[in-house]
Amino acid sequence: MASIRLDSGKQYYATSSLVVGYALCSSLLAVINKLAITTFNYPGLLTALQYLTSALGVWILGKLGFLHHDAFSWETAKKFLPAAFVFYLAIFTNTNLLRHANVDTFIVFRSLTPLLVAIADTTFRKQPCPSKLTFVSLLVILGGAVGYVATDYGFTITAYSWAFAYLITITTEMVYIKHMVTNLGLNTWGFVFYNNLLSLMMAPFFWVLTGEYGEVLAALGSSPVVDNNAVFAVGLSCVFGLLISFFGFAARKAVSATAFTVTGVVNKFLTVAINVVIWDKHATPFGLLCLLVTIAGGVLYQQSVTWPAPSQRESIAAKHRDSENEGDEDFVSNNDGKGTSA
């Protein structure tokens, strides 16, 4: 019994470490990407460099024996290709949103995703419907986001077109890639490798489609494309792109799609704090108050998925008494498994 509790504690801390790692990377990456796209105004090329760094980094570290990833095969690639395409669209729309809008606008639309993901999770992946408390917490997050967007002074049609495109693609990506992580059977570094390699293969198509290749060629012909600040910002974004790839896929395996999405929303508090320090174009005090409401909704959500319903508690208590009387340790491992999947 003691050894099972010890294993449960290790599993809890491992899951928490993955979620915290993802939260930190996600919080910093939004600001880093905004800095990168400000100094290096080529979103398609920027994301391609991030994909290249991540795919090449995993391959090199695998060859050196520092990690293990699933070997590349075309059969697996074909199965994973739709997920990689959705992922590419999410990153592509995200980068273009940051190109045309401030970080606050990005955060607002990122905050709208948990409710949509919960609905999509229930509808398409046949997951249990959210409890009343969970649904209320998601509505609180939505309310805070709506109040936050009301303070946006930088409204433009272009920026909000990219914002709505991002909202649709990130919701699809959250649910669909969770499905792929659950069913494809690759290890975490295998997902990172396939996702970034396939996304890199798609990049030239989008360069031609958006006409960005012409902008890059024109810049090459007239003046240097980058300066030292751009090199630093792009390099930093590439490193954090690799880190968030690992923590993102590992966290997806450890928690539900909705919990993963809410984590991405709540950690934006750090993003806003950094944004307020670095740039002068940010939300008003009322907007920051609305952000606190969003964070409160995230905390409420966490409580709603952590504590079981009364009927479940009675069932757990009954099983616990049986396990103590009969020495049955299976209940402990099953209950711990439910706790980590929320």
mmCIF file of C-alpha atoms in Angstrom:
data_model
loop_
_atom_site.group_PDB
_atom_site.id
_atom_site.type_symbol
_atom_site.label_atom_id
_atom_site.label_comp_id
_atom_site.label_asym_id
_atom_site.label_seq_id
_atom_site.Cartn_x
_atom_site.Cartn_y
_atom_site.Cartn_z
ATOM 1 C CA MET A 1 0.000 0.000 0.000
ATOM 2 C CA ALA A 2 2.807 2.419 0.957
ATOM 3 C CA SER A 3 4.695 1.738 -2.277
ATOM 4 C CA ILE A 4 1.558 2.426 -4.321
ATOM 5 C CA ARG A 5 1.040 5.738 -2.516
ATOM 6 C CA LEU A 6 4.694 6.620 -3.180
ATOM 7 C CA ASP A 7 4.265 5.830 -6.891
ATOM 8 C CA SER A 8 1.110 7.929 -6.903
ATOM 9 C CA GLY A 9 3.016 10.850 -5.366
ATOM 10 C CA LYS A 10 5.748 10.560 -7.989
ATOM 11 C CA GLN A 11 3.149 10.489 -10.758
ATOM 12 C CA TYR A 12 1.438 13.581 -9.331
ATOM 13 C CA TYR A 13 4.693 15.553 -9.171
ATOM 14 C CA ALA A 14 5.719 14.375 -12.656
ATOM 15 C CA THR A 15 2.388 15.557 -14.077
ATOM 16 C CA SER A 16 2.634 18.842 -12.177
ATOM 17 C CA SER A 17 6.167 19.417 -13.488
ATOM 18 C CA LEU A 18 5.012 18.913 -17.072
ATOM 19 C CA VAL A 19 2.097 21.316 -16.643
ATOM 20 C CA VAL A 20 4.302 23.942 -14.954
ATOM 21 C CA GLY A 21 6.924 23.568 -17.687
ATOM 22 C CA TYR A 22 4.278 24.055 -20.362
ATOM 23 C CA ALA A 23 2.811 27.044 -18.497
ATOM 24 C CA LEU A 24 6.178 28.816 -18.240
ATOM 25 C CA CYS A 25 7.081 28.175 -21.873
ATOM 26 C CA SER A 26 3.648 29.236 -23.064
ATOM 27 C CA SER A 27 3.716 32.397 -20.958
ATOM 28 C CA LEU A 28 7.110 33.496 -22.242
ATOM 29 C CA LEU A 29 6.717 32.343 -25.845
ATOM 30 C CA ALA A 30 3.873 34.756 -26.650
ATOM 31 C CA VAL A 31 6.044 37.742 -25.676
ATOM 32 C CA ILE A 32 9.149 36.274 -27.329
ATOM 33 C CA ASN A 33 7.240 35.633 -30.570
ATOM 34 C CA LYS A 34 5.864 39.182 -30.509
ATOM 35 C CA LEU A 35 9.416 40.471 -30.119
ATOM 36 C CA ALA A 36 10.625 38.165 -32.915
ATOM 37 C CA ILE A 37 7.891 39.130 -35.375
ATOM 38 C CA THR A 38 8.475 42.816 -34.577
ATOM 39 C CA THR A 39 12.184 42.625 -35.431
ATOM 40 C CA PHE A 40 11.834 39.948 -38.163
ATOM 41 C CA ASN A 41 8.616 40.647 -40.067
ATOM 42 C CA TYR A 42 8.363 37.343 -41.960
ATOM 43 C CA PRO A 43 5.893 35.075 -40.091
ATOM 44 C CA GLY A 44 6.163 32.101 -42.466
ATOM 45 C CA LEU A 45 9.950 32.060 -42.399
ATOM 46 C CA LEU A 46 9.971 32.588 -38.626
ATOM 47 C CA THR A 47 7.747 29.564 -37.981
ATOM 48 C CA ALA A 48 9.755 27.471 -40.457
ATOM 49 C CA LEU A 49 12.947 28.272 -38.539
ATOM 50 C CA GLN A 50 11.197 27.187 -35.339
ATOM 51 C CA TYR A 51 10.101 23.893 -36.940
ATOM 52 C CA LEU A 52 13.617 23.322 -38.299
ATOM 53 C CA THR A 53 15.201 23.934 -34.888
ATOM 54 C CA SER A 54 12.807 21.556 -33.135
ATOM 55 C CA ALA A 55 12.989 18.730 -35.695
ATOM 56 C CA LEU A 56 16.764 18.990 -36.106
ATOM 57 C CA GLY A 57 17.267 19.332 -32.345
ATOM 58 C CA VAL A 58 15.313 16.152 -31.613
ATOM 59 C CA TRP A 59 17.140 14.252 -34.375
ATOM 60 C CA ILE A 60 20.612 15.349 -33.194
ATOM 61 C CA LEU A 61 19.890 14.696 -29.503
ATOM 62 C CA GLY A 62 18.508 11.285 -30.489
ATOM 63 C CA LYS A 63 21.681 10.448 -32.423
ATOM 64 C CA LEU A 64 23.791 11.511 -29.436
ATOM 65 C CA GLY A 65 21.775 9.278 -27.130
ATOM 66 C CA PHE A 66 20.295 12.018 -24.954
ATOM 67 C CA LEU A 67 16.722 11.066 -25.870
ATOM 68 C CA HIS A 68 14.722 8.481 -27.770
ATOM 69 C CA HIS A 69 12.167 9.257 -30.446
ATOM 70 C CA ASP A 70 10.176 6.985 -32.735
ATOM 71 C CA ALA A 71 11.874 6.379 -36.073
ATOM 72 C CA PHE A 72 10.360 8.139 -39.075
ATOM 73 C CA SER A 73 8.096 6.077 -41.311
ATOM 74 C CA TRP A 74 5.833 7.217 -44.123
ATOM 75 C CA GLU A 75 2.936 5.122 -42.825
ATOM 76 C CA THR A 76 2.977 6.929 -39.481
ATOM 77 C CA ALA A 77 3.583 10.250 -41.236
ATOM 78 C CA LYS A 78 0.448 9.786 -43.347
ATOM 79 C CA LYS A 79 -1.612 9.098 -40.230
ATOM 80 C CA PHE A 80 -0.189 12.126 -38.435
ATOM 81 C CA LEU A 81 -0.312 14.511 -41.424
ATOM 82 C CA PRO A 82 -3.840 15.898 -40.732
ATOM 83 C CA ALA A 83 -2.846 16.748 -37.139
ATOM 84 C CA ALA A 84 0.372 18.404 -38.349
ATOM 85 C CA PHE A 85 -1.639 20.436 -40.862
ATOM 86 C CA VAL A 86 -4.004 21.681 -38.147
ATOM 87 C CA PHE A 87 -1.007 22.451 -35.914
ATOM 88 C CA TYR A 88 0.643 24.411 -38.739
ATOM 89 C CA LEU A 89 -2.519 26.459 -39.293
ATOM 90 C CA ALA A 90 -2.736 27.229 -35.554
ATOM 91 C CA ILE A 91 0.872 28.468 -35.415
ATOM 92 C CA PHE A 92 0.511 30.302 -38.739
ATOM 93 C CA THR A 93 -2.616 32.194 -37.636
ATOM 94 C CA ASN A 94 -1.072 32.815 -34.199
ATOM 95 C CA THR A 95 2.045 34.401 -35.695
ATOM 96 C CA ASN A 96 0.031 36.560 -38.088
ATOM 97 C CA LEU A 97 -2.237 37.636 -35.227
ATOM 98 C CA LEU A 98 0.825 38.787 -33.270
ATOM 99 C CA ARG A 99 2.050 40.516 -36.433
ATOM 100 C CA HIS A 100 -1.080 42.671 -36.718
ATOM 101 C CA ALA A 101 -2.248 42.988 -33.087
ATOM 102 C CA ASN A 102 -0.816 43.405 -29.600
ATOM 103 C CA VAL A 103 -0.259 40.613 -27.097
ATOM 104 C CA ASP A 104 -3.449 41.547 -25.212
ATOM 105 C CA THR A 105 -5.637 40.756 -28.233
ATOM 106 C CA PHE A 106 -3.904 37.405 -28.619
ATOM 107 C CA ILE A 107 -4.530 36.606 -24.945
ATOM 108 C CA VAL A 108 -8.210 37.499 -25.179
ATOM 109 C CA PHE A 109 -8.867 35.111 -28.049
ATOM 110 C CA ARG A 110 -6.675 32.441 -26.464
ATOM 111 C CA SER A 111 -8.852 32.783 -23.367
ATOM 112 C CA LEU A 112 -12.002 31.980 -25.339
ATOM 113 C CA THR A 113 -10.836 28.486 -26.256
ATOM 114 C CA PRO A 114 -11.577 26.417 -23.082
ATOM 115 C CA LEU A 115 -15.360 26.642 -23.420
ATOM 116 C CA LEU A 116 -15.192 25.779 -27.127
ATOM 117 C CA VAL A 117 -12.774 22.915 -26.472
ATOM 118 C CA ALA A 118 -15.020 21.513 -23.720
ATOM 119 C CA ILE A 119 -17.998 21.534 -26.112
ATOM 120 C CA ALA A 120 -15.952 20.004 -28.949
ATOM 121 C CA ASP A 121 -14.445 17.413 -26.591
ATOM 122 C CA THR A 122 -17.925 16.300 -25.554
ATOM 123 C CA THR A 123 -19.365 16.396 -29.077
ATOM 124 C CA PHE A 124 -16.615 14.806 -31.157
ATOM 125 C CA ARG A 125 -14.520 12.786 -28.701
ATOM 126 C CA LYS A 126 -17.542 11.563 -26.698
ATOM 127 C CA GLN A 127 -16.034 12.767 -23.423
ATOM 128 C CA PRO A 128 -18.364 13.194 -20.384
ATOM 129 C CA CYS A 129 -20.270 16.477 -20.262
ATOM 130 C CA PRO A 130 -18.701 19.074 -17.960
ATOM 131 C CA SER A 131 -20.258 19.296 -14.500
ATOM 132 C CA LYS A 132 -22.308 22.357 -13.580
ATOM 133 C CA LEU A 133 -19.404 23.825 -11.606
ATOM 134 C CA THR A 134 -17.020 23.198 -14.490
ATOM 135 C CA PHE A 135 -19.406 24.835 -16.945
ATOM 136 C CA VAL A 136 -19.854 27.845 -14.655
ATOM 137 C CA SER A 137 -16.074 28.212 -14.331
ATOM 138 C CA LEU A 138 -15.720 28.177 -18.109
ATOM 139 C CA LEU A 139 -18.396 30.860 -18.384
ATOM 140 C CA VAL A 140 -16.471 32.954 -15.828
ATOM 141 C CA ILE A 141 -13.377 32.638 -18.035
ATOM 142 C CA LEU A 142 -15.463 33.682 -21.034
ATOM 143 C CA GLY A 143 -16.929 36.660 -19.147
ATOM 144 C CA GLY A 144 -13.486 37.855 -18.110
ATOM 145 C CA ALA A 145 -12.273 37.546 -21.689
ATOM 146 C CA VAL A 146 -15.235 39.537 -23.040
ATOM 147 C CA GLY A 147 -14.600 42.318 -20.518
ATOM 148 C CA TYR A 148 -10.928 42.260 -21.460
ATOM 149 C CA VAL A 149 -11.578 42.628 -25.181
ATOM 150 C CA ALA A 150 -13.856 45.595 -24.485
ATOM 151 C CA THR A 151 -10.741 47.563 -23.490
ATOM 152 C CA ASP A 152 -8.936 46.865 -26.765
ATOM 153 C CA TYR A 153 -8.031 50.157 -28.403
ATOM 154 C CA GLY A 154 -6.226 48.579 -31.365
ATOM 155 C CA PHE A 155 -9.217 47.115 -33.198
ATOM 156 C CA THR A 156 -8.660 46.588 -36.921
ATOM 157 C CA ILE A 157 -10.433 44.318 -39.420
ATOM 158 C CA THR A 158 -7.150 42.637 -40.357
ATOM 159 C CA ALA A 159 -6.148 41.935 -36.757
ATOM 160 C CA TYR A 160 -9.538 40.531 -35.774
ATOM 161 C CA SER A 161 -9.798 38.451 -38.945
ATOM 162 C CA TRP A 162 -6.576 36.723 -37.942
ATOM 163 C CA ALA A 163 -7.890 36.513 -34.360
ATOM 164 C CA PHE A 164 -11.043 34.640 -35.382
ATOM 165 C CA ALA A 165 -9.031 32.382 -37.705
ATOM 166 C CA TYR A 166 -6.716 31.619 -34.787
ATOM 167 C CA LEU A 167 -9.648 30.913 -32.461
ATOM 168 C CA ILE A 168 -11.102 28.347 -34.870
ATOM 169 C CA THR A 169 -7.813 26.611 -35.634
ATOM 170 C CA ILE A 170 -6.526 26.488 -32.035
ATOM 171 C CA THR A 171 -9.810 24.956 -30.841
ATOM 172 C CA THR A 172 -9.610 22.314 -33.566
ATOM 173 C CA GLU A 173 -5.941 21.704 -32.836
ATOM 174 C CA MET A 174 -6.496 21.235 -29.082
ATOM 175 C CA VAL A 175 -9.129 18.543 -29.580
ATOM 176 C CA TYR A 176 -7.740 16.775 -32.646
ATOM 177 C CA ILE A 177 -4.123 16.516 -31.471
ATOM 178 C CA LYS A 178 -5.355 15.226 -28.097
ATOM 179 C CA HIS A 179 -7.104 12.503 -30.103
ATOM 180 C CA MET A 180 -3.884 11.737 -32.003
ATOM 181 C CA VAL A 181 -1.779 11.690 -28.811
ATOM 182 C CA THR A 182 -4.233 9.248 -27.259
ATOM 183 C CA ASN A 183 -4.500 6.873 -30.226
ATOM 184 C CA LEU A 184 -1.339 7.018 -32.378
ATOM 185 C CA GLY A 185 1.026 5.515 -29.796
ATOM 186 C CA LEU A 186 4.156 7.612 -30.392
ATOM 187 C CA ASN A 187 6.312 8.670 -27.466
ATOM 188 C CA THR A 188 6.553 12.357 -26.554
ATOM 189 C CA TRP A 189 9.722 13.093 -28.549
ATOM 190 C CA GLY A 190 8.263 11.116 -31.452
ATOM 191 C CA PHE A 191 5.292 13.487 -31.533
ATOM 192 C CA VAL A 192 7.626 16.495 -31.371
ATOM 193 C CA PHE A 193 9.741 15.113 -34.243
ATOM 194 C CA TYR A 194 6.838 14.191 -36.532
ATOM 195 C CA ASN A 195 4.889 17.364 -35.820
ATOM 196 C CA ASN A 196 7.749 19.752 -36.551
ATOM 197 C CA LEU A 197 9.196 17.811 -39.500
ATOM 198 C CA LEU A 198 5.838 17.582 -41.292
ATOM 199 C CA SER A 199 5.116 21.249 -40.519
ATOM 200 C CA LEU A 200 8.509 22.184 -41.995
ATOM 201 C CA MET A 201 7.614 20.277 -45.177
ATOM 202 C CA MET A 202 4.402 22.327 -45.485
ATOM 203 C CA ALA A 203 6.116 25.708 -45.014
ATOM 204 C CA PRO A 204 7.150 26.322 -48.684
ATOM 205 C CA PHE A 205 3.534 25.901 -49.820
ATOM 206 C CA PHE A 206 2.407 28.700 -47.483
ATOM 207 C CA TRP A 207 5.334 30.923 -48.512
ATOM 208 C CA VAL A 208 4.071 30.755 -52.097
ATOM 209 C CA LEU A 209 0.397 31.011 -51.119
ATOM 210 C CA THR A 210 0.915 34.191 -49.068
ATOM 211 C CA GLY A 211 3.540 35.700 -51.355
ATOM 212 C CA GLU A 212 6.022 35.996 -48.496
ATOM 213 C CA TYR A 213 8.807 34.485 -50.584
ATOM 214 C CA GLY A 214 8.680 37.624 -52.754
ATOM 215 C CA GLU A 215 9.090 39.870 -49.713
ATOM 216 C CA VAL A 216 12.108 37.871 -48.526
ATOM 217 C CA LEU A 217 13.754 37.923 -51.983
ATOM 218 C CA ALA A 218 13.164 41.665 -52.278
ATOM 219 C CA ALA A 219 14.686 42.256 -48.847
ATOM 220 C CA LEU A 220 17.700 40.108 -49.725
ATOM 221 C CA GLY A 221 18.258 42.164 -52.845
ATOM 222 C CA SER A 222 18.017 45.551 -51.166
ATOM 223 C CA SER A 223 19.477 45.217 -47.656
ATOM 224 C CA PRO A 224 20.299 42.651 -44.983
ATOM 225 C CA VAL A 225 17.191 40.769 -43.834
ATOM 226 C CA VAL A 226 18.160 40.642 -40.150
ATOM 227 C CA ASP A 227 20.143 42.516 -37.542
ATOM 228 C CA ASN A 228 21.617 41.433 -34.214
ATOM 229 C CA ASN A 229 18.369 42.083 -32.315
ATOM 230 C CA ALA A 230 16.433 40.007 -34.821
ATOM 231 C CA VAL A 231 18.963 37.158 -34.614
ATOM 232 C CA PHE A 232 18.645 37.097 -30.817
ATOM 233 C CA ALA A 233 14.835 37.242 -30.837
ATOM 234 C CA VAL A 234 14.461 34.594 -33.553
ATOM 235 C CA GLY A 235 17.009 32.310 -31.887
ATOM 236 C CA LEU A 236 15.252 32.622 -28.534
ATOM 237 C CA SER A 237 11.881 31.877 -30.128
ATOM 238 C CA CYS A 238 13.339 28.757 -31.766
ATOM 239 C CA VAL A 239 14.698 27.444 -28.448
ATOM 240 C CA PHE A 240 11.389 28.041 -26.691
ATOM 241 C CA GLY A 241 9.582 26.488 -29.658
ATOM 242 C CA LEU A 242 11.464 23.241 -29.009
ATOM 243 C CA LEU A 243 10.777 23.405 -25.264
ATOM 244 C CA ILE A 244 7.051 24.059 -25.663
ATOM 245 C CA SER A 245 6.815 21.223 -28.204
ATOM 246 C CA PHE A 246 8.077 18.769 -25.599
ATOM 247 C CA PHE A 247 6.125 20.132 -22.632
ATOM 248 C CA GLY A 248 3.026 20.619 -24.773
ATOM 249 C CA PHE A 249 2.821 17.011 -25.994
ATOM 250 C CA ALA A 250 3.826 15.602 -22.599
ATOM 251 C CA ALA A 251 1.139 17.679 -20.862
ATOM 252 C CA ARG A 252 -1.462 16.631 -23.450
ATOM 253 C CA LYS A 253 -0.788 13.013 -22.509
ATOM 254 C CA ALA A 254 -1.079 13.757 -18.799
ATOM 255 C CA VAL A 255 -4.279 15.852 -18.649
ATOM 256 C CA SER A 256 -7.562 16.274 -20.512
ATOM 257 C CA ALA A 257 -7.869 18.554 -23.546
ATOM 258 C CA THR A 258 -9.948 21.098 -21.619
ATOM 259 C CA ALA A 259 -7.589 21.125 -18.606
ATOM 260 C CA PHE A 260 -4.652 21.566 -20.989
ATOM 261 C CA THR A 261 -6.448 24.474 -22.656
ATOM 262 C CA VAL A 262 -7.322 26.167 -19.349
ATOM 263 C CA THR A 263 -3.672 25.862 -18.280
ATOM 264 C CA GLY A 264 -2.744 27.768 -21.408
ATOM 265 C CA VAL A 265 -5.245 30.488 -20.508
ATOM 266 C CA VAL A 266 -4.361 30.895 -16.837
ATOM 267 C CA ASN A 267 -0.611 31.171 -17.442
ATOM 268 C CA LYS A 268 -1.250 34.204 -19.618
ATOM 269 C CA PHE A 269 -1.201 36.288 -16.407
ATOM 270 C CA LEU A 270 2.594 36.100 -16.528
ATOM 271 C CA THR A 271 2.469 37.005 -20.213
ATOM 272 C CA VAL A 272 0.456 40.142 -19.424
ATOM 273 C CA ALA A 273 2.826 41.118 -16.602
ATOM 274 C CA ILE A 274 5.815 40.872 -18.942
ATOM 275 C CA ASN A 275 3.884 42.667 -21.677
ATOM 276 C CA VAL A 276 3.092 45.579 -19.331
ATOM 277 C CA VAL A 277 6.786 45.938 -18.475
ATOM 278 C CA ILE A 278 8.131 45.689 -22.039
ATOM 279 C CA TRP A 279 5.565 47.617 -24.124
ATOM 280 C CA ASP A 280 3.458 50.678 -23.415
ATOM 281 C CA LYS A 281 0.521 49.414 -25.505
ATOM 282 C CA HIS A 282 -1.395 47.182 -23.146
ATOM 283 C CA ALA A 283 -4.740 46.835 -21.411
ATOM 284 C CA THR A 284 -6.304 49.411 -19.110
ATOM 285 C CA PRO A 285 -6.672 48.761 -15.359
ATOM 286 C CA PHE A 286 -10.212 47.529 -16.069
ATOM 287 C CA GLY A 287 -8.800 45.111 -18.627
ATOM 288 C CA LEU A 288 -6.322 43.774 -16.088
ATOM 289 C CA LEU A 289 -9.188 43.329 -13.629
ATOM 290 C CA CYS A 290 -11.028 41.281 -16.236
ATOM 291 C CA LEU A 291 -7.908 39.162 -16.590
ATOM 292 C CA LEU A 292 -8.032 38.447 -12.850
ATOM 293 C CA VAL A 293 -11.620 37.275 -13.373
ATOM 294 C CA THR A 294 -10.357 34.942 -16.087
ATOM 295 C CA ILE A 295 -7.709 33.554 -13.735
ATOM 296 C CA ALA A 296 -10.328 33.099 -11.002
ATOM 297 C CA GLY A 297 -12.379 31.108 -13.495
ATOM 298 C CA GLY A 298 -9.334 28.946 -14.175
ATOM 299 C CA VAL A 299 -8.858 28.263 -10.462
ATOM 300 C CA LEU A 300 -12.567 27.437 -10.132
ATOM 301 C CA TYR A 301 -12.279 25.086 -13.080
ATOM 302 C CA GLN A 302 -9.329 23.312 -11.486
ATOM 303 C CA GLN A 303 -11.344 22.762 -8.315
ATOM 304 C CA SER A 304 -14.311 21.480 -10.298
ATOM 305 C CA VAL A 305 -12.270 18.761 -12.017
ATOM 306 C CA THR A 306 -10.201 17.867 -8.927
ATOM 307 C CA TRP A 307 -12.999 17.151 -6.468
ATOM 308 C CA PRO A 308 -15.382 14.277 -7.368
ATOM 309 C CA ALA A 309 -19.138 14.607 -7.225
ATOM 310 C CA PRO A 310 -20.935 13.527 -3.987
ATOM 311 C CA SER A 311 -22.074 10.212 -5.486
ATOM 312 C CA GLN A 312 -18.526 9.519 -6.634
ATOM 313 C CA ARG A 313 -17.174 10.357 -3.168
ATOM 314 C CA GLU A 314 -19.597 7.867 -1.579
ATOM 315 C CA SER A 315 -18.542 5.224 -4.076
ATOM 316 C CA ILE A 316 -14.859 5.966 -3.439
ATOM 317 C CA ALA A 317 -15.362 5.780 0.331
ATOM 318 C CA ALA A 318 -17.146 2.425 0.017
ATOM 319 C CA LYS A 319 -14.413 1.014 -2.188
ATOM 320 C CA HIS A 320 -11.767 2.350 0.197
ATOM 321 C CA ARG A 321 -13.389 0.515 3.124
ATOM 322 C CA ASP A 322 -13.488 -2.652 1.059
ATOM 323 C CA SER A 323 -9.852 -2.247 0.096
ATOM 324 C CA GLU A 324 -8.829 -1.856 3.739
ATOM 325 C CA ASN A 325 -10.823 -4.914 4.768
ATOM 326 C CA GLU A 326 -9.743 -7.155 1.910
ATOM 327 C CA GLY A 327 -6.261 -5.756 1.180
ATOM 328 C CA ASP A 328 -7.340 -4.950 -2.351
ATOM 329 C CA GLU A 329 -4.867 -2.411 -3.766
ATOM 330 C CA ASP A 330 -6.422 -2.170 -7.223
ATOM 331 C CA PHE A 331 -8.763 0.616 -6.099
ATOM 332 C CA VAL A 332 -5.855 2.836 -5.106
ATOM 333 C CA SER A 333 -4.226 2.677 -8.528
ATOM 334 C CA ASN A 334 -7.541 3.147 -10.352
ATOM 335 C CA ASN A 335 -8.482 6.187 -8.276
ATOM 336 C CA ASP A 336 -5.055 7.722 -8.755
ATOM 337 C CA GLY A 337 -5.373 7.222 -12.491
ATOM 338 C CA LYS A 338 -8.629 9.146 -12.554
ATOM 339 C CA GLY A 339 -7.067 11.963 -10.603
ATOM 340 C CA THR A 340 -4.218 12.463 -13.064
ATOM 341 C CA SER A 341 -6.390 12.348 -16.165
ATOM 342 C CA ALA A 342 -8.529 15.342 -15.238
#
